[in-house]
Tab-separated table of C-alpha atoms in Angstrom:
chain	number	residue	atom	x	y	z
X	185	MET	CA	208.970	228.438	149.518
X	186	SER	CA	206.936	230.412	146.966
X	187	PHE	CA	207.771	231.290	143.358
X	188	ALA	CA	206.625	234.558	141.874
X	189	LEU	CA	205.020	233.858	138.409
X	190	SER	CA	205.512	236.576	135.887
X	191	PRO	CA	202.442	237.261	133.669
X	192	ALA	CA	202.855	235.704	130.253
X	193	ARG	CA	203.413	238.315	127.633
X	194	PRO	CA	200.841	238.375	124.868
X	195	LEU	CA	202.222	237.354	121.417
X	196	ARG	CA	202.429	240.494	119.246
X	197	LEU	CA	202.494	239.743	115.630
X	198	PRO	CA	203.999	242.213	113.276
X	199	PRO	CA	201.442	244.496	111.551
X	200	VAL	CA	202.955	243.712	108.100
X	201	LEU	CA	201.390	240.330	108.322
X	202	ALA	CA	198.136	241.952	107.350
X	203	ALA	CA	199.708	242.860	103.880
X	204	VAL	CA	201.120	239.281	103.684
X	205	ALA	CA	197.563	238.019	104.203
X	206	VAL	CA	196.627	239.576	100.730
X	207	LEU	CA	199.449	237.681	99.089
X	208	ALA	CA	198.294	234.471	100.871
X	209	VAL	CA	194.778	234.794	99.431
X	210	LEU	CA	196.184	235.159	95.953
X	211	ALA	CA	197.814	231.777	96.328
X	212	LEU	CA	194.118	230.152	96.598
X	213	PRO	CA	192.750	228.725	93.445
X	214	LEU	CA	190.182	230.558	91.608
X	215	ALA	CA	186.906	228.978	90.313
X	216	PRO	CA	186.812	228.449	86.540
X	217	GLY	CA	185.816	231.762	85.012
X	218	GLY	CA	186.561	233.634	88.288
X	219	GLY	CA	189.005	236.049	86.752
X	220	GLU	CA	186.389	237.734	84.612
X	221	GLY	CA	186.300	240.811	86.615
X	222	GLY	CA	184.843	242.369	89.655
X	223	ALA	CA	186.107	242.273	93.253
X	224	GLY	CA	187.536	239.094	94.401
X	225	PRO	CA	188.625	237.607	97.788
X	226	ALA	CA	191.998	239.333	97.748
X	227	ASP	CA	190.304	242.717	96.989
X	228	ALA	CA	188.053	242.194	100.134
X	229	VAL	CA	191.205	241.345	102.242
X	230	SER	CA	192.917	244.621	100.865
X	231	ALA	CA	189.794	246.468	102.043
X	232	LEU	CA	190.342	245.081	105.590
X	233	VAL	CA	194.015	245.874	105.571
X	234	VAL	CA	193.183	249.568	104.734
X	235	LEU	CA	190.763	249.581	107.551
X	236	TYR	CA	193.166	248.023	109.929
X	237	ALA	CA	195.969	250.406	109.097
X	238	ALA	CA	193.577	253.368	109.569
X	239	LEU	CA	192.262	252.128	113.016
X	240	ARG	CA	195.780	251.320	114.060
X	241	THR	CA	196.875	254.907	113.095
X	242	LEU	CA	194.260	256.375	114.832
X	243	ARG	CA	194.693	254.410	118.111
X	244	ALA	CA	198.477	255.356	118.025
X	245	ARG	CA	197.562	259.005	117.916
X	246	ARG	CA	200.464	260.037	115.910
X	247	ARG	CA	201.139	261.685	112.430
X	248	PRO	CA	200.958	258.694	110.106
X	249	LEU	CA	202.697	259.924	107.022
X	250	SER	CA	205.116	262.689	106.253
X	251	ALA	CA	204.183	265.779	104.025
X	252	THR	CA	206.253	264.251	101.180
X	253	ALA	CA	204.194	261.022	101.408
X	254	VAL	CA	201.032	262.643	101.572
X	255	ALA	CA	202.007	264.632	98.390
X	256	VAL	CA	203.408	261.771	96.399
X	257	LEU	CA	200.683	259.272	97.243
X	258	GLY	CA	197.972	261.750	96.868
X	259	MET	CA	198.987	263.165	93.550
X	260	PRO	CA	196.676	261.104	91.405
X	261	VAL	CA	193.437	261.781	93.333
X	262	VAL	CA	192.887	265.192	91.607
X	263	GLY	CA	192.974	263.733	88.111
X	264	LEU	CA	190.949	260.741	89.134
X	265	ALA	CA	188.230	262.820	90.559
X	266	VAL	CA	187.955	264.881	87.467
X	267	ALA	CA	187.893	261.817	85.286
X	268	ALA	CA	185.261	260.180	87.462
X	269	MET	CA	182.866	263.097	86.817
X	270	GLY	CA	183.177	262.544	83.124
X	271	ALA	CA	182.191	258.922	83.511
X	272	ALA	CA	179.071	257.649	81.573
X	273	SER	CA	176.991	257.166	84.863
X	274	PRO	CA	177.766	257.968	88.569
X	275	GLY	CA	177.933	254.081	89.167
X	276	ALA	CA	180.840	253.640	86.680
X	277	GLY	CA	182.425	256.801	87.986
X	278	LEU	CA	182.512	255.518	91.506
X	279	THR	CA	183.635	252.025	90.555
X	280	GLY	CA	186.494	253.381	88.401
X	281	LEU	CA	187.455	255.817	91.098
X	282	GLY	CA	187.542	253.189	93.847
X	283	ARG	CA	189.723	250.822	91.686
X	284	TYR	CA	192.290	253.414	91.093
X	285	LEU	CA	192.350	254.731	94.621
X	286	GLN	CA	192.660	250.969	95.849
X	287	VAL	CA	195.547	250.258	93.555
X	288	PHE	CA	197.529	253.574	93.609
X	289	VAL	CA	196.694	255.317	96.878
X	290	LEU	CA	194.865	253.420	99.754
X	291	VAL	CA	196.508	249.981	99.731
X	292	PRO	CA	200.041	251.586	99.163
X	293	ALA	CA	199.541	254.017	101.999
X	294	ALA	CA	198.144	251.076	104.327
X	295	VAL	CA	201.468	249.029	103.437
X	296	VAL	CA	203.523	252.063	104.244
X	297	LEU	CA	201.868	252.484	107.558
X	298	LEU	CA	202.045	248.639	108.470
X	299	VAL	CA	205.890	248.208	107.496
X	300	ARG	CA	207.736	249.255	110.586
X	301	ASP	CA	211.390	248.496	109.552
X	302	ARG	CA	213.640	246.711	107.242
X	303	ALA	CA	213.096	243.439	108.945
X	304	ASP	CA	209.203	243.893	108.092
X	305	PHE	CA	210.180	244.912	104.392
X	306	ARG	CA	212.169	241.768	103.976
X	307	LEU	CA	209.404	239.655	105.448
X	308	LEU	CA	207.088	241.101	102.849
X	309	ALA	CA	209.800	240.555	99.962
X	310	TRP	CA	210.045	236.924	101.000
X	311	SER	CA	206.260	236.623	100.861
X	312	PHE	CA	206.398	237.773	97.270
X	313	VAL	CA	209.021	235.072	96.607
X	314	GLY	CA	207.011	232.357	98.318
X	315	LEU	CA	203.921	233.258	96.367
X	316	ALA	CA	205.820	233.293	93.123
X	317	VAL	CA	207.385	229.852	93.929
X	318	TRP	CA	203.967	228.396	94.536
X	319	GLN	CA	202.284	229.843	91.584
X	320	GLY	CA	205.409	228.997	89.530
X	321	ALA	CA	205.173	225.266	90.670
X	322	VAL	CA	201.574	224.977	89.719
X	323	GLY	CA	202.356	226.628	86.286
X	324	VAL	CA	205.125	224.314	85.717
X	325	HIS	CA	202.857	221.346	86.362
X	326	GLN	CA	200.193	222.747	83.994
X	327	TYR	CA	203.019	223.045	81.214
X	328	VAL	CA	204.321	219.574	81.834
X	329	THR	CA	200.856	217.784	82.173
X	330	GLY	CA	199.030	219.801	79.228
X	331	THR	CA	196.638	221.235	81.855
X	332	GLY	CA	197.287	224.913	81.250
X	333	ALA	CA	195.474	227.491	79.316
X	334	SER	CA	195.284	227.097	75.567
X	335	TYR	CA	198.241	228.109	73.483
X	336	GLN	CA	198.244	227.493	69.609
X	337	GLY	CA	195.786	224.632	70.177
X	338	GLU	CA	197.471	222.985	73.099
X	339	GLU	CA	196.724	223.409	76.762
X	340	ILE	CA	200.342	224.247	77.723
X	341	ARG	CA	200.359	227.863	78.823
X	342	ALA	CA	201.290	228.119	82.591
X	343	VAL	CA	198.602	230.513	84.375
X	344	GLY	CA	198.965	229.193	87.925
X	345	THR	CA	195.759	229.549	89.975
X	346	PHE	CA	194.507	232.422	88.010
X	347	GLY	CA	192.951	230.799	85.034
X	348	PRO	CA	192.889	231.598	81.227
X	349	GLN	CA	191.015	234.812	81.908
X	350	ASP	CA	194.074	236.270	83.530
X	351	VAL	CA	196.790	234.939	81.631
X	352	MET	CA	199.257	237.557	82.832
X	353	GLY	CA	198.400	236.709	86.558
X	354	MET	CA	200.905	234.020	87.051
X	355	ALA	CA	203.604	235.740	84.887
X	356	THR	CA	203.251	238.885	87.037
X	357	VAL	CA	203.548	237.054	90.274
X	358	VAL	CA	206.602	235.098	89.138
X	359	SER	CA	208.151	238.257	87.768
X	360	PHE	CA	207.677	239.999	91.096
X	361	GLY	CA	209.101	237.230	92.923
X	362	LEU	CA	212.124	236.886	90.888
X	363	VAL	CA	212.862	240.599	91.080
X	364	CYS	CA	212.437	240.258	94.972
X	365	ALA	CA	214.611	237.184	95.131
X	366	LEU	CA	217.517	238.857	92.954
X	367	GLY	CA	217.403	242.002	95.023
X	368	LEU	CA	217.659	240.014	98.293
X	369	ALA	CA	220.447	237.841	96.661
X	370	LEU	CA	222.401	240.899	95.895
X	371	GLY	CA	222.071	242.367	99.505
X	372	ARG	CA	224.362	242.019	102.596
X	373	ALA	CA	222.320	239.354	104.374
X	374	PRO	CA	223.971	236.157	105.813
X	375	VAL	CA	225.279	233.927	102.985
X	376	ARG	CA	222.559	231.147	103.515
X	377	GLN	CA	219.941	233.728	102.914
X	378	ARG	CA	221.590	235.088	99.780
X	379	VAL	CA	222.092	231.495	98.516
X	380	ALA	CA	218.435	230.654	98.963
X	381	ALA	CA	217.300	233.897	97.326
X	382	GLY	CA	219.747	233.304	94.389
X	383	ALA	CA	218.318	229.723	94.084
X	384	CYS	CA	214.770	230.836	94.065
X	385	ALA	CA	215.546	233.494	91.372
X	386	LEU	CA	217.024	230.898	89.105
X	387	GLY	CA	214.219	228.465	89.781
X	388	LEU	CA	211.660	231.028	88.793
X	389	LEU	CA	213.228	231.481	85.349
X	390	LEU	CA	211.352	228.122	84.240
X	391	PRO	CA	207.782	229.278	85.166
X	392	LEU	CA	208.339	232.626	83.706
X	393	ALA	CA	209.542	230.906	80.401
X	394	VAL	CA	206.504	228.656	79.990
X	395	SER	CA	203.983	231.622	80.915
X	396	PHE	CA	204.638	232.633	77.206
X	397	SER	CA	204.170	236.202	78.312
X	398	ARG	CA	206.345	238.514	76.210
X	399	GLY	CA	205.626	241.542	78.139
X	400	ALA	CA	206.784	239.991	81.347
X	401	TRP	CA	209.811	238.504	79.750
X	402	ILE	CA	210.850	242.125	78.603
X	403	ALA	CA	209.997	243.863	81.728
X	404	THR	CA	211.927	241.080	83.839
X	405	VAL	CA	215.035	241.089	81.680
X	406	LEU	CA	215.289	244.894	81.768
X	407	THR	CA	214.741	245.103	85.479
X	408	CYS	CA	217.138	242.407	86.482
X	409	GLY	CA	219.829	244.055	84.236
X	410	VAL	CA	219.322	247.295	86.040
X	411	GLN	CA	219.370	245.591	89.353
X	412	LEU	CA	222.742	244.146	88.540
X	413	VAL	CA	224.111	247.214	87.339
X	414	LEU	CA	223.024	249.117	90.459
X	415	ALA	CA	224.535	246.303	92.707
X	416	GLY	CA	227.927	246.710	91.117
X	417	LEU	CA	229.749	245.752	87.783
X	418	ARG	CA	231.644	242.832	89.424
X	419	ARG	CA	228.501	241.232	90.769
X	420	ALA	CA	226.557	241.845	87.623
X	421	LEU	CA	229.216	239.845	85.739
X	422	LYS	CA	229.074	236.885	88.114
X	423	VAL	CA	225.387	236.703	88.301
X	424	ALA	CA	225.056	237.147	84.332
X	425	ALA	CA	227.452	234.043	84.216
X	426	VAL	CA	225.383	232.002	86.519
X	427	ALA	CA	222.148	233.023	84.724
X	428	ALA	CA	223.740	231.999	81.462
X	429	ALA	CA	224.622	228.710	82.968
X	430	ALA	CA	221.259	228.181	84.115
X	431	GLY	CA	219.715	229.084	80.674
X	432	VAL	CA	221.861	226.378	79.188
X	433	VAL	CA	220.627	223.704	81.802
X	434	LEU	CA	217.079	224.757	81.212
X	435	VAL	CA	217.209	224.694	77.347
X	436	GLY	CA	219.587	221.586	77.043
X	437	GLY	CA	218.694	219.432	80.190
X	438	PHE	CA	215.143	220.213	80.641
X	439	GLY	CA	214.053	220.763	77.033
X	440	VAL	CA	212.474	224.224	77.881
X	441	GLY	CA	213.507	225.641	74.520
X	442	THR	CA	210.563	224.037	72.606
X	443	ALA	CA	209.686	225.162	69.076
X	444	MET	CA	206.691	227.057	70.482
X	445	LEU	CA	208.860	229.037	73.068
X	446	GLN	CA	211.583	229.737	70.499
X	447	GLU	CA	208.890	231.005	68.137
X	448	ARG	CA	207.434	233.168	70.969
X	449	ILE	CA	210.870	234.636	71.720
X	450	SER	CA	211.478	235.346	68.101
X	451	SER	CA	208.155	237.057	67.676
X	452	ILE	CA	209.254	239.805	69.919
X	453	GLY	CA	211.370	241.067	67.141
X	454	GLN	CA	208.730	240.676	64.447
X	455	VAL	CA	205.994	242.803	65.966
X	456	THR	CA	206.331	245.137	62.888
X	457	ASP	CA	207.413	242.641	60.187
X	458	ALA	CA	204.771	239.907	60.554
X	459	PRO	CA	202.747	240.509	63.681
X	460	ASP	CA	200.269	237.959	64.907
X	461	GLN	CA	196.575	238.733	65.587
X	462	SER	CA	197.308	239.536	69.274
X	463	VAL	CA	199.916	242.302	68.234
X	464	VAL	CA	197.543	243.557	65.511
X	465	ASP	CA	194.635	243.968	68.151
X	466	ARG	CA	197.149	245.854	70.522
X	467	TYR	CA	198.363	248.283	67.957
X	468	THR	CA	194.712	248.949	66.932
X	469	LEU	CA	193.648	249.467	70.499
X	470	TRP	CA	196.648	251.780	70.873
X	471	ALA	CA	195.627	253.856	67.991
X	472	ALA	CA	191.923	254.031	69.337
X	473	ALA	CA	193.198	255.252	72.758
X	474	THR	CA	195.248	257.818	70.954
X	475	GLY	CA	192.265	259.000	69.000
X	476	MET	CA	190.185	259.305	72.206
X	477	TRP	CA	192.801	261.588	73.662
X	478	ARG	CA	193.291	263.872	70.642
X	479	GLU	CA	189.518	264.496	71.049
X	480	HIS	CA	189.657	264.998	74.766
X	481	PRO	CA	193.260	266.017	75.564
X	482	VAL	CA	192.988	267.477	78.976
X	483	THR	CA	190.559	265.360	80.935
X	484	GLY	CA	190.017	262.359	78.675
X	485	VAL	CA	186.599	260.635	77.989
X	486	GLY	CA	185.977	259.757	81.509
X	487	LEU	CA	186.638	256.724	83.753
X	488	LYS	CA	185.464	253.146	82.403
X	489	ASN	CA	184.456	254.824	79.063
X	490	PHE	CA	187.259	253.246	76.951
X	491	PRO	CA	184.827	250.302	75.750
X	492	ALA	CA	182.147	252.955	74.699
X	493	TYR	CA	184.470	254.904	72.483
X	494	ARG	CA	186.496	252.130	71.167
X	495	ASP	CA	184.517	251.051	68.187
X	496	ALA	CA	184.237	254.609	66.916
X	497	HIS	CA	188.206	255.034	66.885
X	498	ALA	CA	189.295	251.379	66.006
X	499	SER	CA	189.908	250.216	62.566
X	500	LEU	CA	188.475	246.946	61.080
X	501	ALA	CA	191.767	245.172	61.925
X	502	LEU	CA	190.532	244.743	65.556
X	503	SER	CA	189.140	241.307	66.203
X	504	SER	CA	186.050	240.607	68.310
X	505	GLY	CA	188.027	239.380	71.254
X	506	SER	CA	190.678	237.070	72.582
X	507	ASP	CA	189.973	233.280	72.741
X	508	THR	CA	190.484	231.700	76.037
X	509	GLU	CA	190.057	228.299	77.356
X	510	GLY	CA	191.787	225.482	79.340
X	511	ALA	CA	192.998	225.224	82.905
X	512	GLY	CA	189.616	224.028	83.966
X	513	ALA	CA	187.506	226.756	82.076
X	514	ALA	CA	185.371	226.334	78.999
X	515	TYR	CA	186.067	228.259	75.833
X	516	ARG	CA	184.854	231.888	75.775
X	517	LYS	CA	185.436	234.997	73.730
X	518	GLN	CA	187.075	237.608	76.104
X	519	PRO	CA	186.221	241.036	74.902
X	520	LEU	CA	188.929	243.732	74.400
X	521	LEU	CA	187.763	246.368	76.851
X	522	SER	CA	191.191	248.245	77.404
X	523	PRO	CA	194.191	249.244	75.296
X	524	HIS	CA	196.576	246.917	77.296
X	525	ASP	CA	198.830	249.808	77.806
X	526	MET	CA	198.475	251.553	81.289
X	527	TYR	CA	199.783	254.871	80.088
X	528	LEU	CA	197.368	254.921	76.954
X	529	LEU	CA	194.441	253.837	79.211
X	530	VAL	CA	195.072	256.709	81.721
X	531	LEU	CA	195.625	259.089	78.821
X	532	SER	CA	192.417	258.250	76.971
X	533	GLU	CA	190.258	258.274	79.960
X	534	GLN	CA	191.942	260.897	82.237
X	535	GLY	CA	193.642	262.926	79.620
X	536	LEU	CA	196.873	264.727	80.282
X	537	LEU	CA	195.826	265.891	83.660
X	538	GLY	CA	195.457	262.330	84.868
X	539	LEU	CA	198.481	261.044	83.205
X	540	LEU	CA	200.676	263.649	84.613
X	541	ALA	CA	199.490	263.113	87.982
X	542	LEU	CA	199.606	259.376	88.099
X	543	ALA	CA	203.082	259.322	86.201
X	544	GLY	CA	204.531	262.119	88.355
X	545	SER	CA	203.718	260.129	91.506
X	546	TRP	CA	205.543	257.176	90.014
X	547	LEU	CA	208.614	259.247	88.831
X	548	ALA	CA	208.781	260.861	92.358
X	549	LEU	CA	208.789	257.389	93.891
X	550	LEU	CA	211.619	256.253	91.581
X	551	ALA	CA	213.580	259.304	92.161
X	552	CYS	CA	213.318	259.015	96.143
X	553	GLY	CA	214.043	255.281	95.794
X	554	LEU	CA	217.114	255.596	93.905
X	555	ARG	CA	218.280	258.418	96.131
X	556	GLY	CA	218.106	256.096	99.108
X	557	LEU	CA	219.978	253.414	97.142
X	558	TRP	CA	222.969	255.824	96.688
X	559	ARG	CA	222.838	256.568	100.361
X	560	VAL	CA	222.936	252.845	101.588
X	561	ARG	CA	225.700	252.094	98.938
X	562	GLY	CA	227.691	254.883	100.328
X	563	GLY	CA	227.348	253.746	103.892
X	564	ASP	CA	227.742	250.391	105.397
X	565	GLY	CA	225.722	248.674	102.797
X	566	ASP	CA	222.865	247.806	105.150
X	567	GLY	CA	219.545	248.133	103.185
X	568	VAL	CA	221.087	247.521	99.739
X	569	ASP	CA	218.698	244.607	99.432
X	570	CYS	CA	215.571	246.689	100.227
X	571	ALA	CA	216.689	249.386	97.920
X	572	LEU	CA	217.196	246.877	94.978
X	573	VAL	CA	213.909	245.224	95.645
X	574	GLY	CA	211.966	248.538	95.996
X	575	CYS	CA	213.537	250.192	92.995
X	576	GLY	CA	213.393	246.912	91.011
X	577	LEU	CA	209.634	246.325	91.551
X	578	LEU	CA	208.789	249.882	90.414
X	579	ILE	CA	211.037	249.637	87.299
X	580	TRP	CA	209.376	246.355	86.437
X	581	GLN	CA	205.949	247.734	86.857
X	582	LEU	CA	206.819	250.871	84.810
X	583	VAL	CA	208.145	248.890	81.966
X	584	ASP	CA	205.346	246.398	82.066
X	585	PHE	CA	202.680	249.204	81.913
X	586	ALA	CA	203.776	249.745	78.339
X	587	TYR	CA	202.293	246.240	77.483
X	588	GLY	CA	199.588	245.843	80.020
X	589	ASP	CA	197.212	247.657	82.396
X	590	ILE	CA	195.330	246.978	85.582
X	591	GLY	CA	192.417	244.329	85.634
X	592	GLY	CA	191.945	240.871	87.050
X	593	PRO	CA	192.587	239.221	90.225
X	594	SER	CA	196.316	239.879	90.129
X	595	THR	CA	195.548	243.774	90.215
X	596	VAL	CA	195.496	243.790	94.003
X	597	LEU	CA	199.074	242.603	93.851
X	598	THR	CA	200.105	245.584	91.914
X	599	ALA	CA	198.684	247.694	94.851
X	600	VAL	CA	200.783	245.879	97.521
X	601	VAL	CA	203.708	246.298	95.084
X	602	PHE	CA	203.317	250.087	95.097
X	603	GLY	CA	203.078	249.984	98.903
X	604	VAL	CA	206.512	248.090	99.117
X	605	VAL	CA	207.914	250.668	96.610
X	606	ALA	CA	206.527	253.646	98.550
X	607	TRP	CA	207.748	252.426	101.964
X	608	TRP	CA	211.392	252.182	100.660
X	609	ALA	CA	211.107	255.444	98.790
X	610	LEU	CA	209.281	257.586	101.285
X	611	VAL	CA	210.216	255.990	104.708
X	612	GLY	CA	213.139	253.382	104.279
X	613	ALA	CA	215.225	255.709	101.998
X	614	GLU	CA	214.970	258.643	104.365
X	615	ARG	CA	216.235	256.521	107.203
X	616	ALA	CA	219.345	255.354	105.154
X	617	GLY	CA	221.337	258.476	105.910
């Protein structure tokens, strides 16, 4: 008696795991001082992801992106090319052009090509949550043990594995994870998954609080509020009640409401009455960026040229730099080389041409994403979680760009975020009808 043995099927992993690998690399600790700039391990992995997506598309011999997707994702290229020609040197122009293309064009397009369906999309969203939980746990440990970045003379600022040179890194990761978790919790997934997502969202409030990042707080509160409204008024009220209860527990039970944290929160409303030096520096840099744009309104001063023009347009109120230390790194004065506002950075270096191209691409993604949300809400509800995640991430980023810009190891995460947003807006939303 003979038995026919069927050949074993090769294990086929979903292509989206290539994008997940970028997030996995961001979970690794950086060497002290490793956030000072330049390409890092995650940037190298993102380049491999772009190459993999391109080779996979060529092998499939199919049209990779729709005409709409090509137009929306390719919109910033013209403004970037013009601004690159105005750079101080060919090397600086190519470096700046490569960075912008990586964050806003190439990596987002690769993610769009690698995400096949909503299941892949949810896997990537849960990967954001997982990275946020890990970085948040490291950050809370830094706060509790006094091993974080320096803040008002104490090493308590939670920065995760990013170090004091990228103090916004952990706050950004945690915010993205919280937005993803809330979107997943408000969807139509099985109850167990929604409860797990909701628990992750509540748990991430603590590391976000001890990051002492006012910009991340503002962006997260506004984004979560919009997500709740988009999910429905009844759900919004329920989740708001749970969030309020969690806030009481955090403040009363765990003592999160320290004097420093309360002072940081109150400082949000004092940016005009009694601003601290960081706020003064930011206002001065904003004024300098505006001055550059007035002199070069159409094409800006050129990519990577903000530092060269800064002193000629900044007042004496600008400090020499930001003091950073702690979290395993020695003290150093970090120079202020950007206006800490993405819109003003683009306006000063790329002019109106560059800003209209980039902002036009982002607004097109937002319009397409919201249209897809209305479609799924009017149907059987499947895909509401994807819509809330995609729209939420973009809203968070657009709000945060008013307080920060690209730079540091966490920048590659922004590139993946725009890929997630682009897939929902240009692919997932179109399949929602």
